[in-house]
CSV table of C-alpha atoms in Angstrom, one decimal:
chain,number,residue,atom,x,y,z
A,20,MET,CA,0.0,0.0,0.0
A,21,SER,CA,1.4,3.4,-1.0
A,22,THR,CA,2.7,5.7,1.7
A,23,VAL,CA,4.2,8.3,-0.6
A,24,GLN,CA,2.2,11.1,1.1
A,25,SER,CA,2.7,9.6,4.5
A,26,PRO,CA,2.9,12.1,7.3
A,27,SER,CA,5.0,9.6,9.2
A,28,GLY,CA,7.9,10.1,6.8
A,29,GLY,CA,8.4,6.5,5.7
A,30,ASP,CA,7.6,2.9,6.4
A,31,THR,CA,9.2,2.8,9.9
A,32,ASP,CA,7.4,1.7,13.1
A,33,ARG,CA,8.2,5.0,14.8
A,34,MET,CA,6.1,8.1,14.2
A,35,ASN,CA,7.8,11.5,13.9
A,36,GLY,CA,6.5,14.8,15.3
A,37,ARG,CA,4.5,15.6,12.1
A,38,ALA,CA,2.8,12.2,12.2
A,39,TRP,CA,1.8,12.7,15.8
A,40,GLY,CA,0.5,16.2,14.9
A,41,VAL,CA,-1.7,14.8,12.1
A,42,LEU,CA,-3.0,12.0,14.4
A,43,PHE,CA,-3.7,14.7,17.0
A,44,VAL,CA,-6.0,16.6,14.6
A,45,LEU,CA,-7.8,13.4,13.4
A,46,CYS,CA,-8.3,12.2,17.0
A,47,GLY,CA,-9.6,15.6,17.9
A,48,ALA,CA,-12.2,15.4,15.1
A,49,ILE,CA,-13.4,12.0,16.1
A,50,PHE,CA,-13.4,13.1,19.8
A,51,LEU,CA,-15.5,16.1,18.7
A,52,GLU,CA,-18.1,13.8,17.1
A,53,GLY,CA,-18.3,11.6,20.2
A,54,ILE,CA,-18.5,14.4,22.7
A,55,ASP,CA,-21.1,16.3,20.6
A,56,VAL,CA,-23.5,13.3,20.7
A,57,ALA,CA,-23.0,12.6,24.3
A,58,MET,CA,-23.4,16.2,25.5
A,59,LEU,CA,-26.6,16.5,23.6
A,60,ASN,CA,-28.1,13.4,25.2
A,61,VAL,CA,-27.7,15.1,28.6
A,62,ALA,CA,-29.1,18.4,27.5
A,63,LEU,CA,-32.3,17.1,25.9
A,64,PRO,CA,-34.7,17.9,28.8
A,65,SER,CA,-33.4,21.5,29.1
A,66,ILE,CA,-33.9,22.0,25.3
A,67,ARG,CA,-37.4,20.7,25.5
A,68,ASP,CA,-38.3,23.1,28.3
A,69,ASP,CA,-36.7,26.1,26.7
A,70,LEU,CA,-37.9,25.7,23.1
A,71,GLY,CA,-41.3,24.3,24.1
A,72,MET,CA,-40.9,21.1,22.2
A,73,SER,CA,-43.1,18.0,22.7
A,74,THR,CA,-41.4,14.8,23.9
A,75,GLY,CA,-42.2,13.2,20.5
A,76,THR,CA,-40.5,16.1,18.6
A,77,LEU,CA,-37.6,16.1,21.1
A,78,GLN,CA,-36.4,12.6,20.0
A,79,TRP,CA,-35.9,14.0,16.5
A,80,VAL,CA,-33.1,16.2,17.9
A,81,MET,CA,-31.1,13.0,18.2
A,82,SER,CA,-32.7,11.2,15.2
A,83,ALA,CA,-32.1,14.0,12.8
A,84,TYR,CA,-28.3,13.7,13.5
A,85,VAL,CA,-28.5,9.9,13.2
A,86,LEU,CA,-30.2,10.1,9.9
A,87,GLY,CA,-27.7,12.5,8.5
A,88,TYR,CA,-24.7,10.6,9.9
A,89,GLY,CA,-25.9,7.1,9.0
A,90,GLY,CA,-27.5,8.0,5.8
A,91,PHE,CA,-24.6,9.8,4.1
A,92,MET,CA,-21.7,7.9,5.6
A,93,LEU,CA,-21.1,5.6,2.6
A,94,LEU,CA,-21.3,8.5,0.2
A,95,GLY,CA,-19.0,10.4,2.4
A,96,GLY,CA,-16.4,7.6,2.3
A,97,ARG,CA,-16.5,7.5,-1.5
A,98,ALA,CA,-16.3,11.3,-1.7
A,99,ALA,CA,-13.0,11.1,0.2
A,100,ASP,CA,-11.6,8.7,-2.4
A,101,LEU,CA,-12.8,10.7,-5.4
A,102,PHE,CA,-12.2,14.3,-4.4
A,103,GLY,CA,-9.4,14.1,-1.9
A,104,ARG,CA,-9.3,13.1,1.8
A,105,ARG,CA,-7.8,16.3,3.1
A,106,ARG,CA,-10.1,18.4,1.0
A,107,MET,CA,-13.2,16.6,2.3
A,108,PHE,CA,-12.0,16.6,5.9
A,109,VAL,CA,-11.3,20.3,6.0
A,110,PHE,CA,-14.4,21.4,4.1
A,111,TRP,CA,-16.9,19.3,6.2
A,112,LEU,CA,-15.2,20.3,9.4
A,113,VAL,CA,-16.1,23.9,8.5
A,114,VAL,CA,-19.7,22.8,7.9
A,115,PHE,CA,-19.7,21.0,11.2
A,116,LEU,CA,-18.5,24.2,12.9
A,117,LEU,CA,-21.0,26.5,11.3
A,118,PHE,CA,-24.1,24.3,11.9
A,119,SER,CA,-23.1,23.4,15.5
A,120,GLY,CA,-23.1,27.1,16.1
A,121,LEU,CA,-26.5,27.6,14.4
A,122,GLY,CA,-27.9,24.9,16.7
A,123,GLY,CA,-26.9,26.9,19.7
A,124,LEU,CA,-28.6,30.0,18.3
A,125,ALA,CA,-31.9,28.1,17.5
A,126,THR,CA,-35.0,29.8,18.8
A,127,GLU,CA,-37.5,27.3,17.3
A,128,GLY,CA,-37.5,23.5,17.3
A,129,TRP,CA,-37.4,23.2,13.5
A,130,MET,CA,-34.2,25.3,13.4
A,131,LEU,CA,-32.5,22.9,15.8
A,132,LEU,CA,-33.6,19.9,13.8
A,133,VAL,CA,-32.3,21.3,10.5
A,134,ALA,CA,-29.0,22.2,12.2
A,135,ARG,CA,-28.6,18.7,13.7
A,136,PHE,CA,-29.4,17.0,10.4
A,137,VAL,CA,-26.7,19.0,8.5
A,138,THR,CA,-24.2,18.5,11.4
A,139,GLY,CA,-24.8,14.7,11.0
A,140,VAL,CA,-24.2,14.9,7.3
A,141,ALA,CA,-21.0,16.9,7.9
A,142,ALA,CA,-19.8,14.2,10.4
A,143,ALA,CA,-20.7,11.5,7.8
A,144,PHE,CA,-18.2,13.0,5.3
A,145,MET,CA,-15.6,14.0,7.9
A,146,ALA,CA,-15.3,10.7,9.7
A,147,PRO,CA,-14.4,8.4,6.8
A,148,ALA,CA,-12.1,11.0,5.4
A,149,GLY,CA,-10.2,11.2,8.7
A,150,LEU,CA,-10.0,7.4,9.0
A,151,SER,CA,-8.8,7.0,5.4
A,152,ILE,CA,-6.0,9.7,6.0
A,153,ILE,CA,-4.7,7.3,8.7
A,154,THR,CA,-5.1,4.1,6.7
A,155,THR,CA,-3.3,5.6,3.7
A,156,GLY,CA,-0.8,7.8,5.5
A,157,PHE,CA,0.6,5.5,8.1
A,158,ALA,CA,2.6,2.4,7.1
A,159,GLU,CA,0.6,-0.8,7.3
A,160,GLY,CA,1.6,-2.9,10.3
A,161,PRO,CA,2.5,-1.8,13.8
A,162,GLN,CA,2.6,1.9,13.0
A,163,ARG,CA,-0.9,2.0,11.5
A,164,ASN,CA,-2.2,-0.3,14.2
A,165,LYS,CA,-1.0,2.0,16.9
A,166,ALA,CA,-2.4,5.1,15.1
A,167,LEU,CA,-5.8,3.4,14.7
A,168,LEU,CA,-5.9,2.2,18.3
A,169,VAL,CA,-5.1,5.7,19.6
A,170,TYR,CA,-7.8,7.0,17.2
A,171,SER,CA,-10.4,4.6,18.4
A,172,GLY,CA,-9.6,5.1,22.0
A,173,THR,CA,-10.1,8.9,21.5
A,174,ALA,CA,-13.5,8.3,19.8
A,175,ALA,CA,-14.7,6.2,22.8
A,176,GLY,CA,-13.3,8.8,25.3
A,177,GLY,CA,-15.3,11.5,23.6
A,178,PHE,CA,-18.5,9.8,24.3
A,179,SER,CA,-17.6,8.9,27.9
A,180,ILE,CA,-16.3,12.4,28.8
A,181,GLY,CA,-19.1,14.1,26.9
A,182,LEU,CA,-21.6,12.6,29.4
A,183,VAL,CA,-20.0,14.6,32.2
A,184,VAL,CA,-19.1,17.7,30.3
A,185,GLY,CA,-22.6,17.9,28.9
A,186,GLY,CA,-24.0,17.8,32.4
A,187,LEU,CA,-21.7,20.6,33.5
A,188,LEU,CA,-22.4,22.8,30.5
A,189,THR,CA,-26.2,22.3,30.7
A,190,ALA,CA,-26.1,23.5,34.2
A,191,VAL,CA,-25.0,26.9,32.7
A,192,SER,CA,-27.1,26.8,29.5
A,193,TRP,CA,-27.9,24.0,27.0
A,194,ARG,CA,-26.7,26.3,24.3
A,195,TRP,CA,-23.1,25.8,25.4
A,196,VAL,CA,-23.5,22.2,24.4
A,197,PHE,CA,-23.5,23.5,20.8
A,198,PHE,CA,-21.1,26.4,21.3
A,199,ALA,CA,-18.3,24.3,22.9
A,200,PRO,CA,-17.9,22.1,19.8
A,201,VAL,CA,-17.6,25.4,17.7
A,202,ILE,CA,-14.5,26.4,19.8
A,203,LEU,CA,-13.0,22.9,19.5
A,204,SER,CA,-13.8,22.8,15.8
A,205,ALA,CA,-12.0,26.1,15.1
A,206,VAL,CA,-8.9,25.0,16.9
A,207,LEU,CA,-8.9,21.7,14.9
A,208,LEU,CA,-9.5,23.5,11.6
A,209,LEU,CA,-6.4,25.7,12.1
A,210,ALA,CA,-4.3,22.7,13.0
A,211,ALA,CA,-5.7,20.6,10.1
A,212,VAL,CA,-4.8,23.3,7.5
A,213,ALA,CA,-1.3,23.5,9.0
A,214,LEU,CA,-0.5,19.9,9.7
A,215,ILE,CA,-2.3,17.5,7.3
A,216,PRO,CA,-0.2,17.2,4.2
A,217,LYS,CA,-1.7,18.1,0.8
A,218,SER,CA,-2.0,15.3,-1.7
A,219,PRO,CA,-2.5,15.4,-5.5
A,220,ARG,CA,-6.1,15.6,-6.6
A,221,PRO,CA,-7.3,12.1,-7.4
A,222,ASP,CA,-7.3,11.3,-11.1
A,223,ARG,CA,-10.9,10.8,-12.0
A,224,GLN,CA,-10.4,10.7,-15.7
A,225,GLY,CA,-12.8,8.1,-17.1
A,226,ARG,CA,-14.3,7.7,-13.7
A,227,PRO,CA,-17.5,9.7,-13.6
A,228,VAL,CA,-19.3,10.2,-10.3
A,229,ASP,CA,-21.9,7.5,-9.8
A,230,LEU,CA,-24.8,9.8,-9.0
A,231,THR,CA,-27.5,7.1,-9.5
A,232,GLY,CA,-25.7,4.8,-7.1
A,233,ALA,CA,-25.2,7.6,-4.6
A,234,VAL,CA,-28.9,8.5,-4.7
A,235,THR,CA,-30.2,4.9,-4.4
A,236,VAL,CA,-27.8,3.8,-1.6
A,237,THR,CA,-28.2,7.0,0.4
A,238,GLY,CA,-32.0,6.7,0.1
A,239,ALA,CA,-31.9,3.1,1.1
A,240,ILE,CA,-29.8,3.7,4.2
A,241,LEU,CA,-31.9,6.8,5.2
A,242,LEU,CA,-35.1,4.8,5.0
A,243,LEU,CA,-33.6,1.9,6.9
A,244,VAL,CA,-32.2,4.1,9.7
A,245,PHE,CA,-35.5,6.0,9.8
A,246,ALA,CA,-37.5,2.7,10.1
A,247,VAL,CA,-35.3,1.5,13.0
A,248,GLU,CA,-35.4,4.9,14.8
A,249,ARG,CA,-39.2,5.1,14.6
A,250,ALA,CA,-39.9,1.4,15.2
A,251,THR,CA,-41.0,1.9,18.8
A,252,HIS,CA,-43.1,4.9,18.0
A,253,VAL,CA,-45.3,3.7,15.1
A,254,ASP,CA,-47.2,0.5,14.3
A,255,ALA,CA,-45.6,-2.5,12.8
A,256,ALA,CA,-47.2,-2.0,9.3
A,257,TRP,CA,-45.5,1.3,8.9
A,258,THR,CA,-42.1,-0.1,9.9
A,259,ILE,CA,-42.5,-3.1,7.5
A,260,GLY,CA,-43.4,-0.8,4.7
A,261,THR,CA,-40.5,1.5,5.3
A,262,VAL,CA,-38.1,-1.4,5.5
A,263,ALA,CA,-39.5,-2.9,2.3
A,264,ALA,CA,-39.0,0.5,0.5
A,265,SER,CA,-35.4,0.5,1.8
A,266,LEU,CA,-34.8,-3.0,0.5
A,267,LEU,CA,-36.1,-2.1,-3.0
A,268,LEU,CA,-33.7,0.8,-3.1
A,269,PHE,CA,-30.8,-1.5,-2.1
A,270,VAL,CA,-31.8,-3.9,-4.9
A,271,ALA,CA,-31.8,-1.0,-7.3
A,272,PHE,CA,-28.4,0.1,-6.0
A,273,THR,CA,-27.0,-3.4,-6.6
A,274,VAL,CA,-28.3,-3.4,-10.2
A,275,VAL,CA,-26.8,0.1,-10.8
A,276,GLU,CA,-23.4,-0.9,-9.4
A,277,ARG,CA,-23.2,-4.0,-11.5
A,278,ARG,CA,-23.7,-2.0,-14.6
A,279,SER,CA,-21.7,1.1,-13.7
A,280,ALA,CA,-18.2,1.6,-15.2
A,281,ALA,CA,-17.2,3.6,-12.1
A,282,PRO,CA,-19.4,2.2,-9.3
A,283,LEU,CA,-19.8,4.1,-6.0
A,284,VAL,CA,-19.0,0.8,-4.2
A,285,ARG,CA,-17.3,-1.9,-6.1
A,286,LEU,CA,-19.3,-5.0,-5.3
A,287,GLY,CA,-16.2,-7.1,-5.4
A,288,LEU,CA,-15.2,-5.4,-2.2
A,289,PHE,CA,-17.6,-7.7,-0.4
A,290,ARG,CA,-15.6,-10.7,-1.4
A,291,HIS,CA,-13.0,-9.6,1.2
A,292,GLY,CA,-14.0,-11.9,4.1
A,293,GLY,CA,-12.2,-9.8,6.7
A,294,LEU,CA,-14.1,-6.7,5.7
A,295,VAL,CA,-17.5,-8.4,5.8
A,296,ARG,CA,-16.9,-10.1,9.1
A,297,ALA,CA,-15.6,-6.8,10.6
A,298,ASN,CA,-18.7,-4.9,9.5
A,299,LEU,CA,-21.1,-7.6,10.8
A,300,ALA,CA,-19.3,-7.8,14.2
A,301,ALA,CA,-19.1,-4.0,14.4
A,302,LEU,CA,-22.9,-3.7,13.8
A,303,LEU,CA,-23.7,-6.2,16.6
A,304,PHE,CA,-21.0,-4.9,19.0
A,305,SER,CA,-22.3,-1.3,18.6
A,306,GLY,CA,-25.9,-2.3,18.9
A,307,GLY,CA,-25.2,-4.2,22.2
A,308,PHE,CA,-23.1,-1.3,23.6
A,309,PHE,CA,-25.6,1.5,23.0
A,310,GLY,CA,-28.6,-0.7,23.9
A,311,PHE,CA,-26.9,-1.5,27.2
A,312,GLN,CA,-26.1,2.1,28.0
A,313,PHE,CA,-29.7,3.1,27.2
A,314,ILE,CA,-31.2,0.5,29.6
A,315,VAL,CA,-28.7,1.3,32.4
A,316,THR,CA,-29.5,5.0,32.1
A,317,LEU,CA,-33.2,4.3,32.3
A,318,TYR,CA,-32.6,2.1,35.4
A,319,LEU,CA,-30.6,4.7,37.2
A,320,GLN,CA,-32.7,7.7,36.4
A,321,GLU,CA,-36.3,6.4,36.2
A,322,LEU,CA,-36.2,3.6,38.8
A,323,ARG,CA,-33.4,4.9,41.1
A,324,GLY,CA,-34.1,8.6,40.7
A,325,TRP,CA,-30.5,9.5,40.0
A,326,SER,CA,-29.7,12.9,38.5
A,327,THR,CA,-28.3,13.3,35.0
A,328,LEU,CA,-24.9,14.3,36.4
A,329,GLN,CA,-24.9,11.3,38.9
A,330,THR,CA,-25.6,9.0,36.0
A,331,SER,CA,-22.9,10.5,33.9
A,332,PHE,CA,-20.3,10.0,36.6
A,333,ALA,CA,-21.5,6.5,37.2
A,334,MET,CA,-21.0,5.6,33.5
A,335,ILE,CA,-17.7,7.3,33.0
A,336,VAL,CA,-15.8,4.2,34.2
A,337,ILE,CA,-16.5,2.8,30.8
A,338,GLY,CA,-14.2,5.5,29.5
A,339,VAL,CA,-11.2,3.5,30.9
A,340,ASP,CA,-10.8,2.4,27.3
A,341,THR,CA,-9.5,5.9,26.5
A,342,VAL,CA,-6.3,5.0,28.5
A,343,LEU,CA,-6.1,1.3,27.6
A,344,SER,CA,-6.7,1.6,23.8
A,345,PRO,CA,-3.5,3.4,23.0
A,346,THR,CA,-1.4,1.8,25.8
A,347,LEU,CA,-2.4,-1.8,26.4
A,348,THR,CA,-4.2,-2.8,23.2
A,349,PRO,CA,-1.2,-2.2,20.8
A,350,LYS,CA,1.0,-4.5,22.9
A,351,LEU,CA,-1.6,-7.2,23.0
A,352,VAL,CA,-2.2,-6.9,19.2
A,353,GLU,CA,1.5,-7.2,18.6
A,354,LYS,CA,1.9,-10.2,20.8
A,355,PHE,CA,-1.3,-12.2,20.1
A,356,GLY,CA,-2.6,-10.8,16.8
A,357,ASN,CA,-5.5,-8.5,16.0
A,358,ALA,CA,-8.1,-11.3,15.6
A,359,ARG,CA,-7.4,-12.8,19.0
A,360,VAL,CA,-7.5,-9.5,20.8
A,361,MET,CA,-10.8,-8.6,19.1
A,362,PHE,CA,-12.3,-11.9,20.0
A,363,GLY,CA,-11.3,-11.5,23.6
A,364,GLY,CA,-12.9,-8.0,23.7
A,365,LEU,CA,-16.2,-9.4,22.4
A,366,VAL,CA,-16.2,-12.2,24.9
A,367,LEU,CA,-15.5,-9.7,27.7
A,368,ALA,CA,-18.4,-7.6,26.4
A,369,SER,CA,-20.7,-10.6,26.7
A,370,LEU,CA,-19.4,-11.2,30.2
A,371,ALA,CA,-20.1,-7.5,31.1
A,372,TYR,CA,-23.7,-7.8,30.0
A,373,ALA,CA,-24.2,-11.1,31.7
A,374,LEU,CA,-23.0,-9.6,35.0
A,375,MET,CA,-25.9,-7.2,34.9
A,376,LEU,CA,-28.6,-9.8,34.4
A,377,PRO,CA,-29.3,-10.4,38.2
A,378,LEU,CA,-30.2,-6.6,38.5
A,379,GLN,CA,-32.4,-5.7,41.4
A,380,VAL,CA,-34.4,-2.6,42.4
A,381,ASP,CA,-31.9,-1.7,45.2
A,382,TRP,CA,-28.6,-2.6,43.6
A,383,SER,CA,-25.7,-0.6,45.0
A,384,TYR,CA,-23.2,1.0,42.6
A,385,ALA,CA,-20.6,-1.4,43.9
A,386,LEU,CA,-22.6,-4.3,42.4
A,387,MET,CA,-22.9,-2.5,39.0
A,388,PHE,CA,-19.3,-1.4,38.9
A,389,PRO,CA,-17.7,-4.7,37.7
A,390,SER,CA,-20.0,-4.8,34.7
A,391,LEU,CA,-19.2,-1.2,33.7
A,392,LEU,CA,-15.5,-1.7,34.2
A,393,VAL,CA,-15.4,-5.0,32.2
A,394,LEU,CA,-17.3,-3.2,29.5
A,395,GLY,CA,-14.7,-0.5,29.3
A,396,LEU,CA,-12.0,-3.1,29.0
A,397,ALA,CA,-14.0,-4.9,26.4
A,398,PHE,CA,-14.4,-1.7,24.4
A,399,SER,CA,-10.7,-1.1,24.4
A,400,LEU,CA,-10.0,-4.6,23.1
A,401,ALA,CA,-12.7,-4.7,20.5
A,402,TYR,CA,-13.3,-1.3,19.0
A,403,GLY,CA,-9.8,-0.5,17.7
A,404,PRO,CA,-9.1,-4.0,16.3
A,405,LEU,CA,-12.5,-3.9,14.5
A,406,THR,CA,-11.4,-0.7,12.9
A,407,ILE,CA,-8.1,-2.3,11.8
A,408,ALA,CA,-9.8,-5.4,10.5
A,409,GLY,CA,-12.4,-3.4,8.5
A,410,THR,CA,-9.8,-1.4,6.6
A,411,GLU,CA,-6.7,-3.7,6.4
A,412,GLY,CA,-5.8,-5.2,3.1
A,413,ILE,CA,-8.0,-2.8,1.1
A,414,GLU,CA,-6.5,-0.9,-1.8
A,415,GLU,CA,-5.6,2.7,-1.2
A,416,GLU,CA,-8.2,4.0,-3.7
A,417,GLU,CA,-11.0,2.3,-1.7
A,418,GLN,CA,-9.9,3.1,1.8
A,419,GLY,CA,-12.5,5.9,2.0
A,420,VAL,CA,-15.4,3.7,1.1
A,421,ALA,CA,-14.1,0.9,3.4
A,422,GLY,CA,-14.1,3.4,6.3
A,423,GLY,CA,-17.6,4.6,5.3
A,424,LEU,CA,-18.9,1.0,5.3
A,425,LEU,CA,-17.4,0.4,8.8
A,426,TYR,CA,-18.9,3.6,10.3
A,427,THR,CA,-22.2,2.9,8.7
A,428,SER,CA,-22.2,-0.5,10.4
A,429,PHE,CA,-21.3,1.2,13.8
A,430,GLN,CA,-24.0,3.8,13.3
A,431,PHE,CA,-26.8,1.5,12.1
A,432,GLY,CA,-25.9,-0.9,14.8
A,433,ALA,CA,-26.3,1.8,17.4
A,434,ALA,CA,-29.7,2.7,16.1
A,435,LEU,CA,-30.8,-0.9,15.9
A,436,GLY,CA,-29.5,-1.7,19.4
A,437,LEU,CA,-31.3,1.3,20.9
A,438,SER,CA,-34.6,0.5,19.1
A,439,ALA,CA,-34.4,-3.3,20.0
A,440,ALA,CA,-33.7,-2.6,23.6
A,441,ALA,CA,-36.5,0.0,23.8
A,442,ALA,CA,-38.9,-2.3,22.1
A,443,VAL,CA,-38.2,-5.3,24.5
A,444,ASP,CA,-38.3,-3.0,27.5
A,445,ILE,CA,-41.7,-1.6,26.5
A,446,GLY,CA,-43.1,-5.0,25.7
A,447,ALA,CA,-41.9,-6.6,29.0
A,448,THR,CA,-43.1,-3.7,31.2
A,449,ASP,CA,-46.5,-4.3,32.6
A,450,GLY,CA,-47.4,-1.3,34.8
A,451,SER,CA,-45.5,1.5,36.4
A,452,SER,CA,-44.5,-0.1,39.7
A,453,PRO,CA,-40.7,-0.5,40.5
A,454,ALA,CA,-41.1,-4.3,40.0
A,455,ALA,CA,-42.8,-3.8,36.6
A,456,LEU,CA,-40.1,-1.4,35.5
A,457,LEU,CA,-37.4,-3.8,36.6
A,458,ASP,CA,-38.9,-6.6,34.7
A,459,GLY,CA,-38.7,-4.5,31.5
A,460,TYR,CA,-35.1,-3.6,32.1
A,461,LYS,CA,-34.0,-7.2,32.9
A,462,ALA,CA,-35.7,-8.5,29.7
A,463,ALA,CA,-34.1,-5.7,27.6
A,464,LEU,CA,-30.6,-6.6,29.0
A,465,PHE,CA,-30.7,-9.8,27.0
A,466,VAL,CA,-30.6,-7.7,23.8
A,467,PRO,CA,-26.9,-6.5,24.3
A,468,LEU,CA,-25.9,-10.0,25.5
A,469,VAL,CA,-27.3,-11.7,22.4
A,470,ALA,CA,-25.7,-9.1,20.2
A,471,ALA,CA,-22.3,-9.5,21.8
A,472,LEU,CA,-22.4,-13.2,21.6
A,473,GLY,CA,-23.3,-13.0,17.9
A,474,ALA,CA,-20.4,-10.7,17.3
A,475,ALA,CA,-18.0,-13.0,19.2
A,476,LEU,CA,-19.3,-16.0,17.1
A,477,ILE,CA,-18.7,-14.1,13.8
A,478,SER,CA,-15.2,-13.2,14.9
A,479,THR,CA,-14.3,-16.9,15.5
A,480,PHE,CA,-14.2,-17.4,11.7
A,481,GLY,CA,-11.2,-15.2,11.5
A,482,LEU,CA,-9.1,-16.7,14.3
A,483,ARG,CA,-6.9,-18.5,11.8
A,484,GLU,CA,-3.9,-16.2,11.8
A,485,ARG,CA,-0.5,-16.3,10.2
A,486,ALA,CA,2.5,-17.2,12.3
A,487,ASP,CA,4.2,-13.9,11.5
A,488,ASP,CA,1.2,-11.9,12.8
A,489,VAL,CA,1.2,-13.9,16.1
A,490,THR,CA,4.9,-13.1,16.6
A,491,GLY,CA,4.3,-9.4,15.9
A,492,ALA,CA,5.9,-9.1,12.4
A,493,PRO,CA,3.9,-6.9,10.0
A,494,ALA,CA,2.0,-9.1,7.6
A,495,PRO,CA,2.3,-8.1,3.9
A,496,ALA,CA,-1.4,-8.9,3.3
A,497,SER,CA,-4.5,-8.4,5.3
A,498,VAL,CA,-4.9,-9.9,8.7
A,499,GLU,CA,-8.2,-11.8,8.9
A,500,VAL,CA,-10.9,-10.8,11.3
């Protein structure tokens, strides 16, 4: 894989100062996305009261972002390949900055919804561009693995830290939840322009933009995410109809891509077993993680009466992966191989969810702590290696679309896990007594457990690793998931 434009200055295992600077910018951007979502979660009640939004409309503040992020991620990944990774990263960082600020200035609910949707679209173009800068700019092997693990740890840390920061900022004003990312975006923008190396404009001669493919796949993903997001709020017939329309668009997309001379997504990419397994495992892992957080948050706030800030501090232990991902995980990957470390992380996630199954009405935090700590360790062992597995061995000109596929899987998995956990919780809750609420939570906790077990099962098919990977030598070809 070419590293001509590498910020690391060559194919060595050590990264120079410029490389660390580039990685700092990219980590800052993915941290920004995580903290943005987490802070907003905490601020929703204050937004509802100030803007006079109904509870039904309020959920669209989150859903609008999810639709933009999940729906345009694949298109964003391909745009990075076609129009230049640095160009796409910088341009959409500017858009993210502007519309985050507009969200903070919103005086009507619809203004906030529009701002959140466009912010999600900006993140959908920015995230795969940033990831592909790493996967094409750092030498494949230990150097890239370390960069990706630092990157993924920062992403997780953004979500964990955002829960607490959001609570503190909301205590001042919910508008600071939008203004704070503007300040961070401005700093990152200046650093990106100065540090990320320019690269030649990709040669698109004879490779027209596949607009039909872009429209069909974006429409299909938007409808599918929309159906999942609304599944617990509408009747089954509406959900089935929306999913059916999404599947029809996916079929149309497949037909278009087969006939296109320059497809948006080369279908042969899905013959790469490691990529397919990584995306399926990422979808299930993300679904389990976000479903679990949702149920635990409901338990602490609705049943136990904990405040938003108390809940945020209780959950922050999961953020231990921010420290472990760049320090422990690279050493484990070098010694045991990426696939084994990832499998271990998915097994630990299953254990973390199983530890919460005996949940009772009066559980102390000490009884919950082992589950949350093990989940943080699991995240540090699984998330980064999934990112490596989903992009390794892919040709440079398709790194953007590979990153887009992976982030689409993470995003759709999150939406699916939240909706599934909510649906089971609602279905299993018979009444409003503490015992009835607990029954719903305990039933819903099986959703993340089943998802994590499914992800672990999928990852077992990639445990056959080369001897050179087990001993830590960089493999010349892809390491299987």
